[in-house]
Coordinates of C-alpha atoms and ligand atoms in Angstrom, one line a residue:
X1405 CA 0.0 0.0 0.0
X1406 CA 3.1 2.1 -0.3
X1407 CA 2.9 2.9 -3.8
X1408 CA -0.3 2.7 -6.3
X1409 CA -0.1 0.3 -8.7
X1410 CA 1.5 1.8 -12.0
X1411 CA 1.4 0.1 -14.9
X1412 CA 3.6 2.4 -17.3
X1413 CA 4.3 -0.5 -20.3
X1414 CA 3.6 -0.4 -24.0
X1415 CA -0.1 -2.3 -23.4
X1416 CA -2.1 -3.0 -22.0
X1417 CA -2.2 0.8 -20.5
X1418 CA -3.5 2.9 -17.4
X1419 CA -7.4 3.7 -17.7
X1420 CA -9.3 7.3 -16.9
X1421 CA -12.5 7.1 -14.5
X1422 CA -14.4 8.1 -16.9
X1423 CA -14.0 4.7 -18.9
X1424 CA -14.0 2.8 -16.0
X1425 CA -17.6 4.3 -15.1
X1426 CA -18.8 3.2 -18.8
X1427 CA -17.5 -0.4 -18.0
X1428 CA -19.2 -0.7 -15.2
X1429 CA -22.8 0.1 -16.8
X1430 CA -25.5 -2.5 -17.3
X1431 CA -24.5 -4.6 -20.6
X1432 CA -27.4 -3.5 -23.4
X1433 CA -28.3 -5.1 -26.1
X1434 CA -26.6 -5.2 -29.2
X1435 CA -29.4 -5.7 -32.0
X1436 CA -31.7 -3.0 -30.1
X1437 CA -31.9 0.3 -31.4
X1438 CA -30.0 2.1 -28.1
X1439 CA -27.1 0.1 -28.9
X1440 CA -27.3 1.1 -32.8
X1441 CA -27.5 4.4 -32.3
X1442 CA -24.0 4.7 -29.9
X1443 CA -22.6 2.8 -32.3
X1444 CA -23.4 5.7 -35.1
X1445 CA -22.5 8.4 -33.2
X1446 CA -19.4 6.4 -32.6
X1447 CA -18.0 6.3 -36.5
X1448 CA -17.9 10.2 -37.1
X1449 CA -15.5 10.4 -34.3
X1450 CA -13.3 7.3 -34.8
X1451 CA -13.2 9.0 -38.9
X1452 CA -11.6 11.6 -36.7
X1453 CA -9.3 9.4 -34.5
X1454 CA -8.3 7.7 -37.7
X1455 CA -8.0 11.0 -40.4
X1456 CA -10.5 8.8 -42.9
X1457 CA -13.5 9.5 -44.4
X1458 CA -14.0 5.6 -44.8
X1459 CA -15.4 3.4 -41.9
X1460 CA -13.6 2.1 -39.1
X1461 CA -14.7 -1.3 -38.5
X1462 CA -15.2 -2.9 -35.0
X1463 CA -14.0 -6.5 -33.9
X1464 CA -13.6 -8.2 -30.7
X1465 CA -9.9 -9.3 -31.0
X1466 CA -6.7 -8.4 -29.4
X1467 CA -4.8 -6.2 -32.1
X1468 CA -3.3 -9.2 -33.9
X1469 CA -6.6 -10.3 -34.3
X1470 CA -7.2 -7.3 -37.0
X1471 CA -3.8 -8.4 -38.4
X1472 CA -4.6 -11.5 -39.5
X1473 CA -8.8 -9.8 -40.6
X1474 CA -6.1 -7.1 -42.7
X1475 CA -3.9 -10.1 -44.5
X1476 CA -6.6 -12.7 -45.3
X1477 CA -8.7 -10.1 -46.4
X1478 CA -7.0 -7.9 -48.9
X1479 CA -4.6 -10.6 -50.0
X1480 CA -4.8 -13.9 -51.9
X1481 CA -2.6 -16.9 -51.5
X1482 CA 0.6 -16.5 -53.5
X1483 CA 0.5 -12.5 -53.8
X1484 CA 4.0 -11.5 -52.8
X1485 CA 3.7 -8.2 -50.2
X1486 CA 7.0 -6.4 -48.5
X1487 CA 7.4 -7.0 -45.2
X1488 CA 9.2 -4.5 -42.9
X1489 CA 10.3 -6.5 -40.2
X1490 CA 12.2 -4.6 -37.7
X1491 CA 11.4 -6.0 -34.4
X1492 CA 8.9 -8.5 -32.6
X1493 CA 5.6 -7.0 -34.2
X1494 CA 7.5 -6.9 -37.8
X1495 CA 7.9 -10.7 -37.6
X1496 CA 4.4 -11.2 -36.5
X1497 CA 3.6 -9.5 -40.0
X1498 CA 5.7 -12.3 -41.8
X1499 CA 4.2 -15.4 -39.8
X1500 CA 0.6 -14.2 -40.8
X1501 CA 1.5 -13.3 -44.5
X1502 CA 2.7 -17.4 -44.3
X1503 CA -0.6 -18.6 -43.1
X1504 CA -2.2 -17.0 -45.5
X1505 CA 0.4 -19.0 -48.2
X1506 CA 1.6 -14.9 -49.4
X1507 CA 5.2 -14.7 -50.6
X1508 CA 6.8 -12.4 -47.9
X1509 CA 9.8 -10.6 -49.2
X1510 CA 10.9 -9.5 -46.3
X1511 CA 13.0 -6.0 -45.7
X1512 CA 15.0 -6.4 -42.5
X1513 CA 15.7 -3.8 -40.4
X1514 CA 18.4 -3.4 -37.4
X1515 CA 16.3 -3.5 -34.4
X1516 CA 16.3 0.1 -33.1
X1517 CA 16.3 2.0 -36.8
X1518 CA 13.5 2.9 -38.9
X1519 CA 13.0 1.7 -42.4
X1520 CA 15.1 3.5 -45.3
X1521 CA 12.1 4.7 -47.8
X1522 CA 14.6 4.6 -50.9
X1523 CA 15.4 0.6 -50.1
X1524 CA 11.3 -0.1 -50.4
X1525 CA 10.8 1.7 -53.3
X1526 CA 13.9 0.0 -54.8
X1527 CA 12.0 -3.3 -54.2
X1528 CA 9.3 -2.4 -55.2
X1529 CA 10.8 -1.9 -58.8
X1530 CA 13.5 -5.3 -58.8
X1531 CA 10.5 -7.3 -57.6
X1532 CA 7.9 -6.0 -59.7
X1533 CA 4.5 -8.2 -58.6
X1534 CA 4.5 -6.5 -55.1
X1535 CA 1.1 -6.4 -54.1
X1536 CA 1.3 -5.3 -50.4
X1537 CA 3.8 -3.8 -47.8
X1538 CA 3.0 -4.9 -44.1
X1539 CA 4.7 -2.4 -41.8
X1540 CA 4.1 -0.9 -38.2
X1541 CA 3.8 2.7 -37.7
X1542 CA 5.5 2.5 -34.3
X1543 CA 7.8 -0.7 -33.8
X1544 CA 7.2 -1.4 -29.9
X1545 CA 9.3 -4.2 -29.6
X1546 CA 12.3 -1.4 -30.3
X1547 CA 10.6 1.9 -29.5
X1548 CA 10.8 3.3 -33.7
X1549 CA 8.6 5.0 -35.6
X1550 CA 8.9 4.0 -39.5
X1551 CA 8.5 6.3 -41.7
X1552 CA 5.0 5.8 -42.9
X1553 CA 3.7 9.2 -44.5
X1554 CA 6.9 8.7 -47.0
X1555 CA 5.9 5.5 -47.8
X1556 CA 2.6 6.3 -48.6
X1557 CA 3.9 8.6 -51.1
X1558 CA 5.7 5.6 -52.6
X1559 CA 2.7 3.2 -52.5
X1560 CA 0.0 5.8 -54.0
X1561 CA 2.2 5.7 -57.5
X1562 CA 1.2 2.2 -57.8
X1563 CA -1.1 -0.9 -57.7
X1564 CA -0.2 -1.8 -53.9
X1565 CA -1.7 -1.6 -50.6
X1566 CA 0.3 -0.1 -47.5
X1567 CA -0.6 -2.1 -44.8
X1568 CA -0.4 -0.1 -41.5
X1569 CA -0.2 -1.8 -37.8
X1570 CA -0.7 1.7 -35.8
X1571 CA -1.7 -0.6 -32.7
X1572 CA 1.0 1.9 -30.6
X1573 CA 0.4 5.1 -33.0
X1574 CA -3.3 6.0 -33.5
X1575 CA -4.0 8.5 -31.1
X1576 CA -0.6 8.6 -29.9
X1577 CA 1.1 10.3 -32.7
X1578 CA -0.3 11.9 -35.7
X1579 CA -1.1 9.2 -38.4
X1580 CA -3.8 11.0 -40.8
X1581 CA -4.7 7.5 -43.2
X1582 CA -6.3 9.8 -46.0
X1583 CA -3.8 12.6 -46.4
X1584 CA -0.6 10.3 -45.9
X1585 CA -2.1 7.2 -48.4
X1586 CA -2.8 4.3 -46.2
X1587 CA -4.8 1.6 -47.3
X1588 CA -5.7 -0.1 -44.3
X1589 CA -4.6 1.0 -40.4
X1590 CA -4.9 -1.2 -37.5
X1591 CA -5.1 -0.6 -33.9
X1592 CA -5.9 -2.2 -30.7
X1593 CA -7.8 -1.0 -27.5
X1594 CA -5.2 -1.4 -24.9
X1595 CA -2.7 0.8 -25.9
X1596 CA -3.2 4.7 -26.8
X1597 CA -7.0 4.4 -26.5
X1598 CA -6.7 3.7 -22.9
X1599 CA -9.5 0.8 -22.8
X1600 CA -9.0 -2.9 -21.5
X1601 CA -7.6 -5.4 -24.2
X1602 CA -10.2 -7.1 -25.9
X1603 CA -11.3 -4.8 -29.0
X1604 CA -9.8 -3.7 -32.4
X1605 CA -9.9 -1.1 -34.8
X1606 CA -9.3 -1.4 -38.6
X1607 CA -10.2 0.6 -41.7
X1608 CA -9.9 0.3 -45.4
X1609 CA -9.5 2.9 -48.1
X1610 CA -11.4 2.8 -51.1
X1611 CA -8.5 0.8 -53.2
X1612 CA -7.9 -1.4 -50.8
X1613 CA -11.6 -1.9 -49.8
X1614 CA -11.5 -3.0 -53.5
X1615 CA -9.4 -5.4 -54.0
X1616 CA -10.9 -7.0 -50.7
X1617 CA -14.1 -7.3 -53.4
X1618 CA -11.9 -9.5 -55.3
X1619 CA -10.0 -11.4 -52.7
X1620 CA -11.8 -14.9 -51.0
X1621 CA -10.7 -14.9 -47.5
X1622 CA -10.7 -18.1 -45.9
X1623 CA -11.4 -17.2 -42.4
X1624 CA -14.8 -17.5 -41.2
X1625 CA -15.1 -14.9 -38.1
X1626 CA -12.5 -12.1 -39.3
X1627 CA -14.8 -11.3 -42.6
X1628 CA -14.3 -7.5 -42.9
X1629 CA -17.0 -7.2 -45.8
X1630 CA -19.5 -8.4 -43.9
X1631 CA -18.5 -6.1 -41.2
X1632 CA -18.7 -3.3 -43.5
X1633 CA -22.1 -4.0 -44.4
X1634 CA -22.9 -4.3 -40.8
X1635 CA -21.3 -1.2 -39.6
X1636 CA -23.8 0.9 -41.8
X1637 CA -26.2 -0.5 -39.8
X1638 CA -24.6 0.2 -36.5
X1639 CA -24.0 -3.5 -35.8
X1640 CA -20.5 -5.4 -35.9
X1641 CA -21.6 -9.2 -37.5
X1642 CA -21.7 -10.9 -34.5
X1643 CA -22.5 -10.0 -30.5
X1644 CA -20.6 -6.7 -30.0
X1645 CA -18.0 -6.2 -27.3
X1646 CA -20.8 -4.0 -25.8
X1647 CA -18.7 -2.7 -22.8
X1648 CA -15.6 -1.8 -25.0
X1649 CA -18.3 0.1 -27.2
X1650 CA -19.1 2.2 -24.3
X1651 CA -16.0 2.7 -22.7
X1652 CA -14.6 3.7 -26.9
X1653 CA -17.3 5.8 -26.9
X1654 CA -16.6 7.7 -23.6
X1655 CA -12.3 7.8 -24.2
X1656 CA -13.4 9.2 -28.2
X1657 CA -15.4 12.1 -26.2
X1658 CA -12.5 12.9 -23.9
X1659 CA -10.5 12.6 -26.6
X1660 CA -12.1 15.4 -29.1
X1661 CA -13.1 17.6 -26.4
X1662 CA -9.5 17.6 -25.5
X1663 CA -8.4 18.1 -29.3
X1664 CA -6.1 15.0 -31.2
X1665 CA -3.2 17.6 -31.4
X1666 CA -3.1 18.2 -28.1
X1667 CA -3.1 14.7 -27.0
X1668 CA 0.1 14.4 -30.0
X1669 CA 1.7 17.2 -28.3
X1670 CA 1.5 15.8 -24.9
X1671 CA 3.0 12.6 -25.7
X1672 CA 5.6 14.1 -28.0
X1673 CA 6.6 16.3 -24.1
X1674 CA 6.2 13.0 -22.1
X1675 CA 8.6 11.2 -25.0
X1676 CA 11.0 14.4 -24.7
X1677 CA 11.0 14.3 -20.7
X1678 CA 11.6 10.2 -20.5
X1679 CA 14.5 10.3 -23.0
X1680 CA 16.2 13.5 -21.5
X1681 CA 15.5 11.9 -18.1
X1682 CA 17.1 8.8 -18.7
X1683 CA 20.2 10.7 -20.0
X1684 CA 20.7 12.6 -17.3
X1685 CA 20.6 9.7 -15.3
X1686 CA 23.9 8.0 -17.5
X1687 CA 21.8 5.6 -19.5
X1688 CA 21.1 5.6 -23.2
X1689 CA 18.1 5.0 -25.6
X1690 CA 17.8 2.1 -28.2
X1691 CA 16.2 3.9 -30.2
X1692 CA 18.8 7.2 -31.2
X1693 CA 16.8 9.1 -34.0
X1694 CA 13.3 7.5 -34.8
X1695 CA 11.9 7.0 -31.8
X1696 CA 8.3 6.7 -31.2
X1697 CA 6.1 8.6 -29.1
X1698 CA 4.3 6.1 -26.7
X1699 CA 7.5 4.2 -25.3
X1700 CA 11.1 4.6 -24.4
X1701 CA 13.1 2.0 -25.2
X1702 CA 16.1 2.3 -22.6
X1703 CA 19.4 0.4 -22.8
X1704 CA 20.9 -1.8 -19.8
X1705 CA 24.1 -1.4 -18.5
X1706 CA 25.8 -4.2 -19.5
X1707 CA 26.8 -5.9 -16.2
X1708 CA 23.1 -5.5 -15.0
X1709 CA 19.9 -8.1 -15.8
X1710 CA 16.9 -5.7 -17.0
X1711 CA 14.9 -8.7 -16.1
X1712 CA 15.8 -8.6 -12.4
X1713 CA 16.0 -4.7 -12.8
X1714 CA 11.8 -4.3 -13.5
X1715 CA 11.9 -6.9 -11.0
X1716 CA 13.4 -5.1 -8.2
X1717 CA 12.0 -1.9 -9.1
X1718 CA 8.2 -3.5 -9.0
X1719 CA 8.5 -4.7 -6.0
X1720 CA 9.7 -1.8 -4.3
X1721 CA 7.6 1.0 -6.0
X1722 CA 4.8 -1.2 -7.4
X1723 CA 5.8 0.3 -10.5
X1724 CA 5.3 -2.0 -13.5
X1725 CA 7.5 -1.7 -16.6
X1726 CA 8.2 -4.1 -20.0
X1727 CA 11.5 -5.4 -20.3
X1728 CA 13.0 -6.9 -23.9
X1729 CA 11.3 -9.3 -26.1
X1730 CA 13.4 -12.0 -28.2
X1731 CA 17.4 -11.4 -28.4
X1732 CA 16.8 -8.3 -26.6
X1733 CA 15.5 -9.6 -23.3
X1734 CA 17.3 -8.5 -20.4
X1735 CA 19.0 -5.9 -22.8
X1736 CA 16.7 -3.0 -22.8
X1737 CA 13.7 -1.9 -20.4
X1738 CA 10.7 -0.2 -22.3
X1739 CA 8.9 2.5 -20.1
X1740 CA 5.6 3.0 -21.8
X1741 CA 4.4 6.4 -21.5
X1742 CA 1.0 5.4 -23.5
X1743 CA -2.4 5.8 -22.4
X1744 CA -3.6 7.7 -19.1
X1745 CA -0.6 8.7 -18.1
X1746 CA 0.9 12.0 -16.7
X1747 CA 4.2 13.6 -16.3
X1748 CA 4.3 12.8 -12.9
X1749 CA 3.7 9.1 -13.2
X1750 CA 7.4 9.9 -15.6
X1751 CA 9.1 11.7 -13.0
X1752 CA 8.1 8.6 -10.3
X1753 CA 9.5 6.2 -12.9
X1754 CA 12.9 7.9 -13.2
X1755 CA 13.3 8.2 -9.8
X1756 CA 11.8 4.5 -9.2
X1757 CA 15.3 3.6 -12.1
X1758 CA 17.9 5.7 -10.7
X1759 CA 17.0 4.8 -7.4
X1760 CA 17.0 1.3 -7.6
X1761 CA 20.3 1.1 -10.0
X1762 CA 21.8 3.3 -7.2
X1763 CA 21.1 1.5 -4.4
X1764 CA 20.8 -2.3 -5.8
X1765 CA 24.2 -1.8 -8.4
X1766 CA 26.0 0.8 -7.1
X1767 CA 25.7 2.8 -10.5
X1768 CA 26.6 6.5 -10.5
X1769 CA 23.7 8.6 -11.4
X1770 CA 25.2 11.2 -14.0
X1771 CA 23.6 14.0 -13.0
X1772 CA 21.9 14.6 -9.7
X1773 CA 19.1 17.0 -11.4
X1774 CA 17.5 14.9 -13.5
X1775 CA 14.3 15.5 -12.5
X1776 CA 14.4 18.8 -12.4
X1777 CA 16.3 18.6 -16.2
X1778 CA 13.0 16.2 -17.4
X1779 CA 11.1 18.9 -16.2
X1780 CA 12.2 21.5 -17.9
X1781 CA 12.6 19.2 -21.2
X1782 CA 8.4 18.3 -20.5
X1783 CA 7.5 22.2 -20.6
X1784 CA 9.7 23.1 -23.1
X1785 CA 8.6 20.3 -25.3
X1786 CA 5.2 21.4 -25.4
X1787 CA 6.6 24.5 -26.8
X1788 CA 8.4 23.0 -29.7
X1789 CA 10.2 20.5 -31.7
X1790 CA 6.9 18.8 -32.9
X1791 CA 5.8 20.9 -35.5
X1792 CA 7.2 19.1 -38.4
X1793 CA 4.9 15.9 -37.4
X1794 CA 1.8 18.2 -38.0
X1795 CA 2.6 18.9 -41.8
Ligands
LIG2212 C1 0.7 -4.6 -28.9 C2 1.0 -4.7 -30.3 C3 0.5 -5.7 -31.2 C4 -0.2 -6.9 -30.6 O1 -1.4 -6.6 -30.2 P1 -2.2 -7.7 -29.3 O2 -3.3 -6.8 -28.8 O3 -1.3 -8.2 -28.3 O4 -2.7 -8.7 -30.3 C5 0.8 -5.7 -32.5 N1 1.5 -4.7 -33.0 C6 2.0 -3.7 -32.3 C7 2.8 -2.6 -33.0 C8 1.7 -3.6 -30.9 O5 2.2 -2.6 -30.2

């Protein structure tokens, strides 16, 4: 009872009370016309959340759930799609694309860099028949943000689809699908939207809504023409993750009434204040110049298990970070500063690091300010520095 519990990781994320009071309400029914009409009041503000003027579809999945809906939908067996795999959620990408018998030609990236625009349009043009690039906006197995609004300026030049997993970007950093030429964007509740884990998001543009015309999916549930269809209604095709609805419907209010660019400019001071933190306190980023804008990715000194680190630090400050996944567990710590979280929930986490390297490792803290330093970088962040993203 020392500490609350703070759960500052890359999903599933902190809620606001006013979701929480939405969960909580009687379930309704979700054929009835109460229900229908949230659910229409709901699309003109997720058109906003997504920068579309297409429909964002509903599905009760976990994010990868709209992955797979994206793949076996707008793809059929034997297309060849590029594949930006640059982490965890990159690779996920590829072992859908073989399910669904694609031909992934995949583009590796070092984990920790972003995709080099130039390399995928070179691809494009060796391998000719590309049909598809799969890609995340934000990589948060590595903490990067790929360069998506360049690639859509590649894609729109030809017949292909750009495939967009923003389950860590939409309303976390500015990702308008219209204006920057995505074809289909993903995301998940438990991340920026600040809801449980349990629902996903996905739209299609007109060209890629399209090809889905032409494209037999052999999945039964994840069917996102018949969702389509239903959506016009107000429905999803089958029962409706009614208390996700609500609670969507209550963050989406919060959300506009607040104002998108706000909620972008907040997160681009919280990603400011982590990383100028974390320097100050002697440790380095592992992601150095495309970084993304709901975690920090933060590496470990080298004679020091991040493992045991999170572990040690949860169980004095009931503070709850992610550590690595795959070659880079026990390498890096993530602090995810996603979802309902504040600067001061940052400023507890640096001091909830530093302290615990100081007193468990013996490790020098560089500079004994570095609060006061993440501070300053927070308010003057809000200032500047993020108005190239709003172009
Ligand atoms: C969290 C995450 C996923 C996986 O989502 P689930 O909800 O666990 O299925 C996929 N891609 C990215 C970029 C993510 O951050």
């Amino acid at each position: 009872m020392d500490f609350k519990y703070r759960l500052l990781t890359p999903g599933p994320t902190m809620i606001p009370e006013e979701v929480k009071l939405e969960l909580s309400r009687d379930i309704i029914h979700h054929r009835k016309d109460r229900f229908k009409s949230i659910m229409r009041g709901l699309q003109p503000k997720l058109k906003t959340l997504f920068g579309t003027k297409e429909d964002v579809l509903i599905l009760s999945s976990s994010g990868t759930g709209a992955m797979q809906a994206a793949v076996f939908n707008l793809f059929n067996p034997g297309e060849k799609v590029i594949v930006v795999e640059g982490g965890k959620f990159g690779k996920r990408w590829t072992e859908i694309a073989k399910k669904r018998s694609l031909k992934p030609v995949i583009i590796e990236v070092e984990w920790g860099e972003a995709v080099d625009p130039e390399l995928v349009k070179d691809t494009i043009k060796k391998e000719k028949d590309i049909k598809g690039i799969l890609v995340q906006a934000s990589e948060t197995s590595t903490g990067v943000l790929h360069p998506i609004k360049e690639l859509g300026e590649i894609t729109q030049k030809f017949d292909i689809l750009l495939v967009v997993d923003g389950i860590s970007a939409v309303g976390i950093s500015p990702l308008p699908m219209d204006r920057w030429g995505v074809d289909c964007l993903i995301t998940g509740s438990q991340k920026g939207l600040m809801l449980p884990p349990g629902l996903s998001l996905i739209s299609l543009s007109e060209k890629a809504y399209n090809k889905a015309l032409g494209v037999i999916s052999s999945d039964f549930y994840f069917d996102l023409k018949k969702e389509k269809n239903k959506i016009k209604q107000g429905e999803t095709a089958y029962t409706s993750p009614v208390a996700l609805i609500l609670g969507l419907n209550a963050i989406m209010d919060l959300f506009l009434s607040y104002g998108l660019e706000n909620i972008y400019k907040k997160y681009w001071a919280l990603t400011q204040m982590t990383r100028c933190g974390v320097s100050a306190i002697g440790l380095s980023c592992f992601a150095e110049k495309n970084y993304t804008w709901g975690l920090t990715s933060v590496r470990v000194p080298k004679n020091i298990d991040g493992k045991e680190l999170l572990n040690k630090i949860a169980s004095t400050f009931n503070l709850h970070l992610a550590g690595g996944q795959d070659h880079l567990k026990g390498k890096i710590i993530r602090i995810g500063h996603m979802g309902y979280v504040d600067m001061s929930d940052i400023l507890f986490a640096l001091n909830a690091i530093a302290w615990t390297l100081k007193k468990e490792y013996n490790f020098v803290i560089k500079e004994k300010d570095f609060l006061e330093q993440a501070s300053t970088s927070y308010f003057d962040a809000k200032e500047q520095g993020y108005e190239r993203y709003f172009s």
